[in-house]
Amino acid sequence: MKHDHYCGRRWNRRELVKKERAAYRARREAEMAKRRFLSTMSHDMRTPLNAILGMTRLAAANLEDHGRVLDCLEKMECSGKALAGLVSDVLEVSNMGRNSLTLKKEVYSIREFMECLGGMMEPAAAAKNQALIMDCRGLNHEIAEFDFMRLNQVMTNLISNAIKFTPEGGVIRVDVTEPEPGREQRARFRFCISDTGTGIGKEFMENLFLTFEREQDGRIDKTGGCGIGMSMAGKLVELMEGRIEVQSTPGQGTSVAVVLDLNVLENGFTSADRETDLIEAMGAHPEFCGKHFLLIEDNELNLEIARELLLGMGAAVDTARDGNEGVECFRKASEYYYDLILTDIHMPVMNGYEAAHVIRSLRNSGRRDASSVPILAMTADAFAEDVRAAKAAGMTSHLAKPLDFFVMKQEISRALDEAGHFVM
């Protein structure tokens, strides 16, 4: 019995040592992956930052050369978008574990979506002397219901990968087809990105959709990238109840297809149509002439940007530097003086949520417009829970930074219409 008991203890000790070693290896691998990620992320963030700072200095040194300044500004914008996209990708991936991503489905033209996508990705392909071919000839239905932003995130990540891992002078094709007959008001779309790049090794294919993983290969290490594009694409396609198909041959190229079942319309008024109308209206006359907006923002640069955008839309703009100052501006103004309030969230003294709550509570003291004035959150916090928090505080809508002129204009128009303030 003693011998059996001793063997049992020795066996348990061996199992314990085995588990401890496995746990140690897992921790070490996780730490190494973290270090690789931080190293790569540092490089990828500093690259566009360096371009932005460098182009700023070049523009300042060549103010009299209009063409040079314009070229610098275009390159700064491109680098800024790349940096913003990188930050968004990291935040999206970190947020996926909380299952808080949502879809916002609207009616769009697939053809116009592809044209927009091609226009956005063409400069990156042209910089490497690559041919970017966008083909919609396989479409049977043009108008469909989908989340434009989420599908755009998926496709830009996949096309960016194709451009990144395809050598100079290569070819990237983006085809959208309907591979099989659809049911009534429902169709299957296949968005396929094919390249003539380095391809993916068989061993790495199993880890393709793991967060922050990149293939360790001398052919591709110099291309950079933090390894989140495929992971995020996979998560978003899963959210859209679709699937991703990958075929690759090392040294010959890769084909990645996104397959989605979407509601379709024979005819429809698309969001792109609405944006076209919006642009035409903007060219005709400033849309918010005669409107008084209150802008609450503690960051001077962000305040200047938002104020100039609003002034460009024709509105009169009062400003406040924190939530408490914003509340006092509203309190001292006559009833219905302000048609709309835009507020940052993270501010000293009183944050945006608190300011919105205080303004709404003024209705209890007889301030009739306190319950109806639209209040828009204007913040870099852009997750689903942030949108819910804004609603819970009494806010009307949510604008994500960096501010998009047309999105901002649409949200303000919608908020004013819902409040009964019709835009002239």
CSV table of C-alpha atoms in Angstrom, one decimal:
chain,number,residue,atom,x,y,z
A,1,MET,CA,0.0,0.0,0.0
A,2,LYS,CA,2.8,2.4,0.9
A,3,HIS,CA,4.5,1.6,-2.4
A,4,ASP,CA,1.3,2.3,-4.3
A,5,HIS,CA,0.8,5.5,-2.4
A,6,TYR,CA,4.3,6.6,-3.1
A,7,CYS,CA,4.0,5.8,-6.9
A,8,GLY,CA,0.7,7.8,-6.9
A,9,ARG,CA,2.4,10.7,-5.3
A,10,ARG,CA,5.4,10.5,-7.8
A,11,TRP,CA,2.9,10.2,-10.7
A,12,ASN,CA,1.0,13.3,-9.4
A,13,ARG,CA,4.3,15.2,-9.1
A,14,ARG,CA,5.2,14.3,-12.6
A,15,GLU,CA,1.9,15.5,-13.9
A,16,LEU,CA,2.2,18.7,-11.9
A,17,VAL,CA,5.7,19.4,-13.3
A,18,LYS,CA,4.4,18.6,-16.8
A,19,LYS,CA,1.6,21.1,-16.5
A,20,GLU,CA,3.9,23.8,-15.0
A,21,ARG,CA,6.3,23.4,-17.9
A,22,ALA,CA,3.4,23.6,-20.4
A,23,ALA,CA,2.1,26.8,-18.7
A,24,TYR,CA,5.6,28.3,-18.7
A,25,ARG,CA,6.0,27.6,-22.4
A,26,ALA,CA,2.5,29.1,-23.1
A,27,ARG,CA,3.4,32.3,-21.0
A,28,ARG,CA,6.8,32.6,-22.8
A,29,GLU,CA,5.2,32.2,-26.3
A,30,ALA,CA,2.6,34.8,-25.3
A,31,GLU,CA,5.2,37.2,-24.1
A,32,MET,CA,7.3,36.7,-27.3
A,33,ALA,CA,4.2,37.3,-29.4
A,34,LYS,CA,3.4,40.4,-27.4
A,35,ARG,CA,7.0,41.7,-27.9
A,36,ARG,CA,6.8,41.0,-31.7
A,37,PHE,CA,3.5,42.8,-31.9
A,38,LEU,CA,4.7,45.9,-29.9
A,39,SER,CA,7.9,46.1,-32.0
A,40,THR,CA,6.0,45.9,-35.3
A,41,MET,CA,3.2,48.2,-34.1
A,42,SER,CA,5.9,50.8,-33.1
A,43,HIS,CA,7.3,50.6,-36.6
A,44,ASP,CA,4.0,50.8,-38.3
A,45,MET,CA,2.8,53.7,-36.3
A,46,ARG,CA,6.0,55.7,-36.6
A,47,THR,CA,6.1,55.3,-40.3
A,48,PRO,CA,3.0,57.4,-41.1
A,49,LEU,CA,3.8,59.7,-38.2
A,50,ASN,CA,7.2,60.4,-39.7
A,51,ALA,CA,5.5,61.1,-43.1
A,52,ILE,CA,3.0,63.5,-41.5
A,53,LEU,CA,5.7,65.4,-39.5
A,54,GLY,CA,8.1,65.5,-42.5
A,55,MET,CA,5.4,66.7,-44.9
A,56,THR,CA,4.3,69.4,-42.4
A,57,ARG,CA,7.9,70.8,-42.4
A,58,LEU,CA,8.2,70.6,-46.2
A,59,ALA,CA,4.8,72.4,-46.6
A,60,ALA,CA,5.9,75.1,-44.2
A,61,ALA,CA,9.1,75.6,-46.1
A,62,ASN,CA,7.4,75.9,-49.5
A,63,LEU,CA,4.3,78.1,-48.7
A,64,GLU,CA,4.8,80.0,-52.0
A,65,ASP,CA,4.8,76.8,-54.1
A,66,HIS,CA,1.1,76.0,-54.2
A,67,GLY,CA,1.6,72.7,-56.1
A,68,ARG,CA,4.2,71.5,-53.6
A,69,VAL,CA,2.0,72.4,-50.6
A,70,LEU,CA,-1.0,70.6,-52.1
A,71,ASP,CA,1.2,67.5,-52.8
A,72,CYS,CA,2.3,67.6,-49.1
A,73,LEU,CA,-1.2,67.9,-47.9
A,74,GLU,CA,-2.4,65.0,-50.0
A,75,LYS,CA,0.4,62.8,-48.6
A,76,MET,CA,-0.3,63.9,-45.1
A,77,GLU,CA,-4.0,63.0,-45.5
A,78,CYS,CA,-3.0,59.6,-46.9
A,79,SER,CA,-0.6,58.9,-44.0
A,80,GLY,CA,-3.2,60.1,-41.5
A,81,LYS,CA,-5.8,57.8,-42.9
A,82,ALA,CA,-3.3,54.9,-42.7
A,83,LEU,CA,-2.5,55.7,-39.1
A,84,ALA,CA,-6.2,56.1,-38.2
A,85,GLY,CA,-7.0,52.8,-39.8
A,86,LEU,CA,-4.2,51.1,-37.9
A,87,VAL,CA,-5.5,52.4,-34.6
A,88,SER,CA,-9.1,51.4,-35.5
A,89,ASP,CA,-8.0,47.9,-36.4
A,90,VAL,CA,-6.2,47.4,-33.0
A,91,LEU,CA,-9.2,48.8,-31.1
A,92,GLU,CA,-11.6,46.7,-33.1
A,93,VAL,CA,-9.7,43.5,-32.4
A,94,SER,CA,-9.4,44.3,-28.7
A,95,ASN,CA,-13.1,45.0,-28.6
A,96,MET,CA,-14.1,41.8,-30.3
A,97,GLY,CA,-13.7,39.8,-27.2
A,98,ARG,CA,-16.5,41.8,-25.6
A,99,ASN,CA,-19.0,40.8,-28.3
A,100,SER,CA,-20.1,44.4,-28.6
A,101,LEU,CA,-19.6,44.9,-32.4
A,102,THR,CA,-22.9,45.6,-34.2
A,103,LEU,CA,-24.0,45.9,-37.8
A,104,LYS,CA,-25.7,48.9,-39.3
A,105,LYS,CA,-27.3,47.7,-42.5
A,106,GLU,CA,-28.5,50.1,-45.2
A,107,VAL,CA,-29.3,49.9,-48.9
A,108,TYR,CA,-26.2,50.5,-51.1
A,109,SER,CA,-25.1,49.9,-54.7
A,110,ILE,CA,-22.6,47.1,-54.9
A,111,ARG,CA,-21.1,48.7,-58.0
A,112,GLU,CA,-20.7,52.1,-56.3
A,113,PHE,CA,-19.2,50.3,-53.2
A,114,MET,CA,-16.6,48.7,-55.5
A,115,GLU,CA,-15.9,52.0,-57.3
A,116,CYS,CA,-15.3,53.7,-53.9
A,117,LEU,CA,-13.1,50.9,-52.8
A,118,GLY,CA,-11.0,51.0,-55.9
A,119,GLY,CA,-10.6,54.8,-55.7
A,120,MET,CA,-9.4,54.5,-52.1
A,121,MET,CA,-6.9,51.6,-52.8
A,122,GLU,CA,-5.6,52.8,-56.2
A,123,PRO,CA,-2.9,55.2,-54.8
A,124,ALA,CA,-1.3,52.4,-52.7
A,125,ALA,CA,-1.2,50.0,-55.7
A,126,ALA,CA,0.1,52.8,-58.0
A,127,ALA,CA,2.9,53.5,-55.5
A,128,LYS,CA,4.2,50.0,-56.2
A,129,ASN,CA,3.5,50.1,-59.9
A,130,GLN,CA,0.8,47.4,-59.5
A,131,ALA,CA,-2.3,46.9,-61.6
A,132,LEU,CA,-5.5,47.1,-59.5
A,133,ILE,CA,-8.4,45.6,-61.4
A,134,MET,CA,-12.0,46.0,-60.1
A,135,ASP,CA,-14.5,43.9,-61.9
A,136,CYS,CA,-18.3,43.9,-61.3
A,137,ARG,CA,-19.4,42.1,-64.5
A,138,GLY,CA,-20.5,39.0,-62.5
A,139,LEU,CA,-23.3,40.9,-60.8
A,140,ASN,CA,-27.0,40.0,-61.3
A,141,HIS,CA,-28.2,42.3,-58.6
A,142,GLU,CA,-26.7,45.7,-58.0
A,143,ILE,CA,-28.7,47.0,-55.0
A,144,ALA,CA,-28.3,45.2,-51.7
A,145,GLU,CA,-28.5,45.7,-47.9
A,146,PHE,CA,-25.3,45.5,-46.0
A,147,ASP,CA,-23.1,47.4,-43.5
A,148,PHE,CA,-21.0,49.6,-45.7
A,149,MET,CA,-18.4,50.4,-43.1
A,150,ARG,CA,-17.9,46.9,-41.9
A,151,LEU,CA,-17.6,45.4,-45.4
A,152,ASN,CA,-15.3,48.3,-46.3
A,153,GLN,CA,-13.1,47.4,-43.3
A,154,VAL,CA,-12.9,43.8,-44.4
A,155,MET,CA,-12.1,44.6,-48.1
A,156,THR,CA,-9.6,47.3,-47.4
A,157,ASN,CA,-7.7,45.0,-45.0
A,158,LEU,CA,-7.7,42.1,-47.6
A,159,ILE,CA,-6.7,44.4,-50.5
A,160,SER,CA,-4.0,46.1,-48.4
A,161,ASN,CA,-2.6,42.6,-47.6
A,162,ALA,CA,-2.6,41.8,-51.3
A,163,ILE,CA,-0.8,45.1,-52.2
A,164,LYS,CA,1.7,44.6,-49.3
A,165,PHE,CA,2.7,41.1,-50.2
A,166,THR,CA,2.7,41.5,-54.0
A,167,PRO,CA,6.0,42.7,-55.5
A,168,GLU,CA,6.5,45.7,-57.7
A,169,GLY,CA,4.7,45.5,-61.0
A,170,GLY,CA,2.3,42.7,-59.8
A,171,VAL,CA,-1.4,42.4,-60.3
A,172,ILE,CA,-4.3,42.5,-57.8
A,173,ARG,CA,-7.8,41.6,-59.0
A,174,VAL,CA,-11.0,42.3,-57.1
A,175,ASP,CA,-14.1,40.5,-58.5
A,176,VAL,CA,-17.6,40.4,-57.2
A,177,THR,CA,-19.9,37.7,-58.6
A,178,GLU,CA,-23.1,35.9,-57.8
A,179,PRO,CA,-21.9,32.3,-58.0
A,180,GLU,CA,-25.4,30.7,-57.8
A,181,PRO,CA,-29.0,31.7,-58.4
A,182,GLY,CA,-30.4,33.5,-55.4
A,183,ARG,CA,-33.7,33.1,-53.6
A,184,GLU,CA,-36.4,35.8,-53.8
A,185,GLN,CA,-35.0,39.1,-52.4
A,186,ARG,CA,-31.9,37.2,-51.3
A,187,ALA,CA,-28.6,36.6,-53.2
A,188,ARG,CA,-25.1,35.2,-52.5
A,189,PHE,CA,-22.2,37.5,-53.3
A,190,ARG,CA,-18.6,36.4,-53.6
A,191,PHE,CA,-16.0,39.2,-53.2
A,192,CYS,CA,-12.7,37.7,-54.4
A,193,ILE,CA,-9.2,39.3,-54.0
A,194,SER,CA,-6.5,37.6,-56.1
A,195,ASP,CA,-2.8,38.6,-56.2
A,196,THR,CA,0.4,37.5,-57.8
A,197,GLY,CA,2.3,37.9,-54.5
A,198,THR,CA,4.5,35.8,-52.2
A,199,GLY,CA,1.7,33.4,-51.2
A,200,ILE,CA,1.2,31.8,-47.8
A,201,GLY,CA,3.1,28.8,-46.5
A,202,LYS,CA,1.1,25.7,-45.6
A,203,GLU,CA,2.3,25.7,-42.0
A,204,PHE,CA,1.1,29.3,-41.4
A,205,MET,CA,-2.3,28.8,-43.1
A,206,GLU,CA,-3.5,27.2,-39.8
A,207,ASN,CA,-2.7,30.5,-37.9
A,208,LEU,CA,-3.9,32.8,-40.6
A,209,PHE,CA,-6.8,34.2,-38.5
A,210,LEU,CA,-5.1,34.4,-35.2
A,211,THR,CA,-4.7,38.0,-33.8
A,212,PHE,CA,-1.2,39.6,-34.1
A,213,GLU,CA,0.3,36.6,-35.9
A,214,ARG,CA,2.5,37.1,-39.0
A,215,GLU,CA,4.3,34.5,-41.0
A,216,GLN,CA,8.0,34.5,-40.2
A,217,ASP,CA,9.6,34.5,-43.6
A,218,GLY,CA,12.5,36.6,-44.9
A,219,ARG,CA,10.5,37.3,-48.1
A,220,ILE,CA,7.8,39.2,-46.2
A,221,ASP,CA,9.3,40.4,-43.0
A,222,LYS,CA,10.3,43.7,-44.6
A,223,THR,CA,6.7,44.5,-45.6
A,224,GLY,CA,5.7,45.3,-42.0
A,225,GLY,CA,2.2,44.9,-40.7
A,226,CYS,CA,1.0,44.0,-37.2
A,227,GLY,CA,-0.8,40.8,-38.2
A,228,ILE,CA,-4.4,41.9,-37.3
A,229,GLY,CA,-5.9,42.4,-40.8
A,230,MET,CA,-6.9,38.8,-41.4
A,231,SER,CA,-8.0,38.3,-37.8
A,232,MET,CA,-10.3,41.3,-37.9
A,233,ALA,CA,-11.6,40.4,-41.4
A,234,GLY,CA,-12.5,36.9,-40.1
A,235,LYS,CA,-14.3,38.3,-37.1
A,236,LEU,CA,-16.3,40.8,-39.1
A,237,VAL,CA,-17.3,38.3,-41.8
A,238,GLU,CA,-18.4,36.0,-39.0
A,239,LEU,CA,-20.5,38.9,-37.6
A,240,MET,CA,-22.0,39.3,-41.0
A,241,GLU,CA,-22.9,35.5,-41.0
A,242,GLY,CA,-20.6,34.9,-44.0
A,243,ARG,CA,-17.4,33.0,-44.6
A,244,ILE,CA,-13.8,33.5,-45.9
A,245,GLU,CA,-12.2,31.1,-48.4
A,246,VAL,CA,-8.4,31.2,-48.8
A,247,GLN,CA,-6.3,29.5,-51.5
A,248,SER,CA,-2.6,30.2,-51.8
A,249,THR,CA,0.5,28.8,-53.5
A,250,PRO,CA,3.9,30.1,-52.1
A,251,GLY,CA,5.7,32.1,-54.7
A,252,GLN,CA,2.7,32.3,-57.0
A,253,GLY,CA,0.0,34.2,-55.2
A,254,THR,CA,-3.1,34.2,-53.0
A,255,SER,CA,-6.9,34.3,-53.5
A,256,VAL,CA,-9.1,35.3,-50.6
A,257,ALA,CA,-12.9,35.3,-51.1
A,258,VAL,CA,-15.6,36.8,-48.8
A,259,VAL,CA,-18.9,35.0,-49.3
A,260,LEU,CA,-22.1,36.8,-48.0
A,261,ASP,CA,-25.8,36.3,-48.3
A,262,LEU,CA,-27.5,39.7,-48.6
A,263,ASN,CA,-31.0,41.0,-49.1
A,264,VAL,CA,-31.3,42.5,-52.5
A,265,LEU,CA,-33.7,45.0,-54.2
A,266,GLU,CA,-34.5,45.3,-57.8
A,267,ASN,CA,-34.7,49.0,-57.5
A,268,GLY,CA,-33.7,51.2,-54.5
A,269,PHE,CA,-32.7,54.6,-53.2
A,270,THR,CA,-29.1,54.0,-52.0
A,271,SER,CA,-27.1,55.7,-49.4
A,272,ALA,CA,-24.7,56.8,-52.1
A,273,ASP,CA,-27.6,58.6,-53.8
A,274,ARG,CA,-28.2,60.4,-50.5
A,275,GLU,CA,-24.6,61.4,-50.3
A,276,THR,CA,-24.6,62.7,-53.9
A,277,ASP,CA,-27.7,64.8,-53.1
A,278,LEU,CA,-25.9,66.0,-50.0
A,279,ILE,CA,-22.8,67.1,-51.9
A,280,GLU,CA,-25.0,68.9,-54.5
A,281,ALA,CA,-26.9,70.7,-51.8
A,282,MET,CA,-23.7,71.8,-50.2
A,283,GLY,CA,-22.5,73.2,-53.5
A,284,ALA,CA,-25.7,75.1,-53.9
A,285,HIS,CA,-25.8,76.9,-50.5
A,286,PRO,CA,-24.7,76.4,-46.9
A,287,GLU,CA,-27.2,74.1,-45.4
A,288,PHE,CA,-27.4,75.4,-41.8
A,289,CYS,CA,-27.7,79.1,-42.4
A,290,GLY,CA,-29.7,80.7,-39.5
A,291,LYS,CA,-28.9,77.9,-37.1
A,292,HIS,CA,-27.1,78.4,-33.8
A,293,PHE,CA,-24.9,75.6,-32.6
A,294,LEU,CA,-23.1,75.2,-29.2
A,295,LEU,CA,-19.8,73.4,-29.5
A,296,ILE,CA,-18.2,72.0,-26.3
A,297,GLU,CA,-14.6,70.8,-26.7
A,298,ASP,CA,-11.6,71.2,-24.4
A,299,ASN,CA,-8.9,70.5,-27.0
A,300,GLU,CA,-8.1,73.8,-28.8
A,301,LEU,CA,-7.0,72.1,-32.1
A,302,ASN,CA,-10.1,69.8,-32.2
A,303,LEU,CA,-12.3,72.8,-31.3
A,304,GLU,CA,-10.8,74.8,-34.2
A,305,ILE,CA,-11.3,72.0,-36.6
A,306,ALA,CA,-14.9,71.3,-35.6
A,307,ARG,CA,-15.8,75.0,-35.5
A,308,GLU,CA,-14.5,75.6,-39.0
A,309,LEU,CA,-16.4,72.6,-40.3
A,310,LEU,CA,-19.6,73.9,-38.8
A,311,LEU,CA,-19.0,77.5,-40.0
A,312,GLY,CA,-18.5,76.0,-43.5
A,313,MET,CA,-21.9,74.5,-43.2
A,314,GLY,CA,-23.4,78.0,-42.6
A,315,ALA,CA,-24.1,77.7,-38.9
A,316,ALA,CA,-23.4,80.3,-36.2
A,317,VAL,CA,-21.2,78.7,-33.5
A,318,ASP,CA,-20.7,79.4,-29.8
A,319,THR,CA,-17.9,77.5,-28.0
A,320,ALA,CA,-17.3,76.2,-24.5
A,321,ARG,CA,-14.1,74.6,-23.1
A,322,ASP,CA,-15.6,72.0,-20.8
A,323,GLY,CA,-19.0,70.5,-19.8
A,324,ASN,CA,-19.7,73.0,-17.0
A,325,GLU,CA,-19.1,76.0,-19.2
A,326,GLY,CA,-21.3,74.4,-21.9
A,327,VAL,CA,-24.1,73.9,-19.4
A,328,GLU,CA,-23.8,77.6,-18.4
A,329,CYS,CA,-23.9,78.8,-22.0
A,330,PHE,CA,-27.1,76.8,-22.6
A,331,ARG,CA,-28.6,77.9,-19.3
A,332,LYS,CA,-28.0,81.6,-20.0
A,333,ALA,CA,-29.3,81.5,-23.6
A,334,SER,CA,-33.0,82.2,-24.3
A,335,GLU,CA,-35.3,79.2,-24.9
A,336,TYR,CA,-34.8,77.5,-28.3
A,337,TYR,CA,-31.8,79.8,-29.1
A,338,TYR,CA,-29.6,76.8,-29.7
A,339,ASP,CA,-30.7,74.5,-32.4
A,340,LEU,CA,-28.1,71.8,-31.6
A,341,ILE,CA,-25.3,71.0,-29.2
A,342,LEU,CA,-22.1,69.1,-30.1
A,343,THR,CA,-19.9,67.9,-27.2
A,344,ASP,CA,-16.7,66.0,-26.6
A,345,ILE,CA,-16.9,63.3,-23.9
A,346,HIS,CA,-13.6,63.4,-22.1
A,347,MET,CA,-13.2,66.9,-20.6
A,348,PRO,CA,-12.1,68.4,-17.3
A,349,VAL,CA,-14.5,69.8,-14.7
A,350,MET,CA,-17.5,68.1,-16.3
A,351,ASN,CA,-17.5,65.5,-19.0
A,352,GLY,CA,-19.8,65.3,-21.9
A,353,TYR,CA,-22.1,62.6,-20.4
A,354,GLU,CA,-22.6,64.7,-17.3
A,355,ALA,CA,-23.2,67.9,-19.3
A,356,ALA,CA,-25.9,66.2,-21.4
A,357,HIS,CA,-27.5,64.8,-18.3
A,358,VAL,CA,-27.5,68.2,-16.6
A,359,ILE,CA,-28.9,70.0,-19.7
A,360,ARG,CA,-31.7,67.4,-20.0
A,361,SER,CA,-32.6,67.8,-16.3
A,362,LEU,CA,-33.2,71.6,-16.8
A,363,ARG,CA,-36.6,70.6,-18.2
A,364,ASN,CA,-37.6,70.0,-14.6
A,365,SER,CA,-37.1,73.7,-13.8
A,366,GLY,CA,-39.3,74.7,-16.7
A,367,ARG,CA,-36.7,75.0,-19.5
A,368,ARG,CA,-38.8,73.6,-22.4
A,369,ASP,CA,-36.1,73.2,-25.0
A,370,ALA,CA,-33.9,71.2,-22.6
A,371,SER,CA,-35.7,68.0,-23.6
A,372,SER,CA,-35.8,68.6,-27.3
A,373,VAL,CA,-32.5,70.2,-28.3
A,374,PRO,CA,-30.4,67.6,-30.2
A,375,ILE,CA,-27.1,66.7,-28.3
A,376,LEU,CA,-24.5,64.9,-30.4
A,377,ALA,CA,-21.5,63.2,-28.8
A,378,MET,CA,-18.3,64.0,-30.6
A,379,THR,CA,-15.6,61.6,-29.5
A,380,ALA,CA,-12.9,59.1,-30.4
A,381,ASP,CA,-14.7,56.5,-28.3
A,382,ALA,CA,-16.5,54.7,-31.1
A,383,PHE,CA,-17.5,51.3,-29.8
A,384,ALA,CA,-21.0,50.0,-29.5
A,385,GLU,CA,-21.0,50.5,-25.7
A,386,ASP,CA,-19.9,54.1,-26.2
A,387,VAL,CA,-22.9,54.7,-28.4
A,388,ARG,CA,-25.1,53.2,-25.7
A,389,ALA,CA,-23.6,55.3,-23.0
A,390,ALA,CA,-24.3,58.4,-25.1
A,391,LYS,CA,-27.9,57.4,-25.5
A,392,ALA,CA,-28.2,56.7,-21.8
A,393,ALA,CA,-26.9,60.2,-21.0
A,394,GLY,CA,-29.7,61.7,-23.1
A,395,MET,CA,-27.7,62.3,-26.2
A,396,THR,CA,-29.3,62.2,-29.6
A,397,SER,CA,-26.5,60.7,-31.7
A,398,HIS,CA,-22.8,59.9,-31.8
A,399,LEU,CA,-20.0,61.2,-34.1
A,400,ALA,CA,-16.7,59.3,-34.1
A,401,LYS,CA,-13.4,61.2,-34.4
A,402,PRO,CA,-11.6,61.8,-36.7
A,403,LEU,CA,-14.7,63.8,-37.9
A,404,ASP,CA,-15.9,63.1,-41.4
A,405,PHE,CA,-17.4,66.2,-43.0
A,406,PHE,CA,-20.3,64.4,-44.8
A,407,VAL,CA,-21.1,62.0,-42.0
A,408,MET,CA,-21.2,65.0,-39.6
A,409,LYS,CA,-23.5,66.9,-42.0
A,410,GLN,CA,-25.8,63.9,-42.4
A,411,GLU,CA,-26.1,63.3,-38.6
A,412,ILE,CA,-26.8,67.0,-37.9
A,413,SER,CA,-29.4,67.1,-40.6
A,414,ARG,CA,-31.1,64.0,-39.2
A,415,ALA,CA,-31.0,65.2,-35.7
A,416,LEU,CA,-32.5,68.6,-36.6
A,417,ASP,CA,-35.2,66.9,-38.7
A,418,GLU,CA,-36.1,64.6,-35.8
A,419,ALA,CA,-36.2,67.5,-33.4
A,420,GLY,CA,-38.6,69.4,-35.7
A,421,HIS,CA,-36.0,71.9,-36.9
A,422,PHE,CA,-36.3,71.7,-40.7
A,423,VAL,CA,-33.2,72.7,-42.6
A,424,MET,CA,-33.8,75.4,-45.2
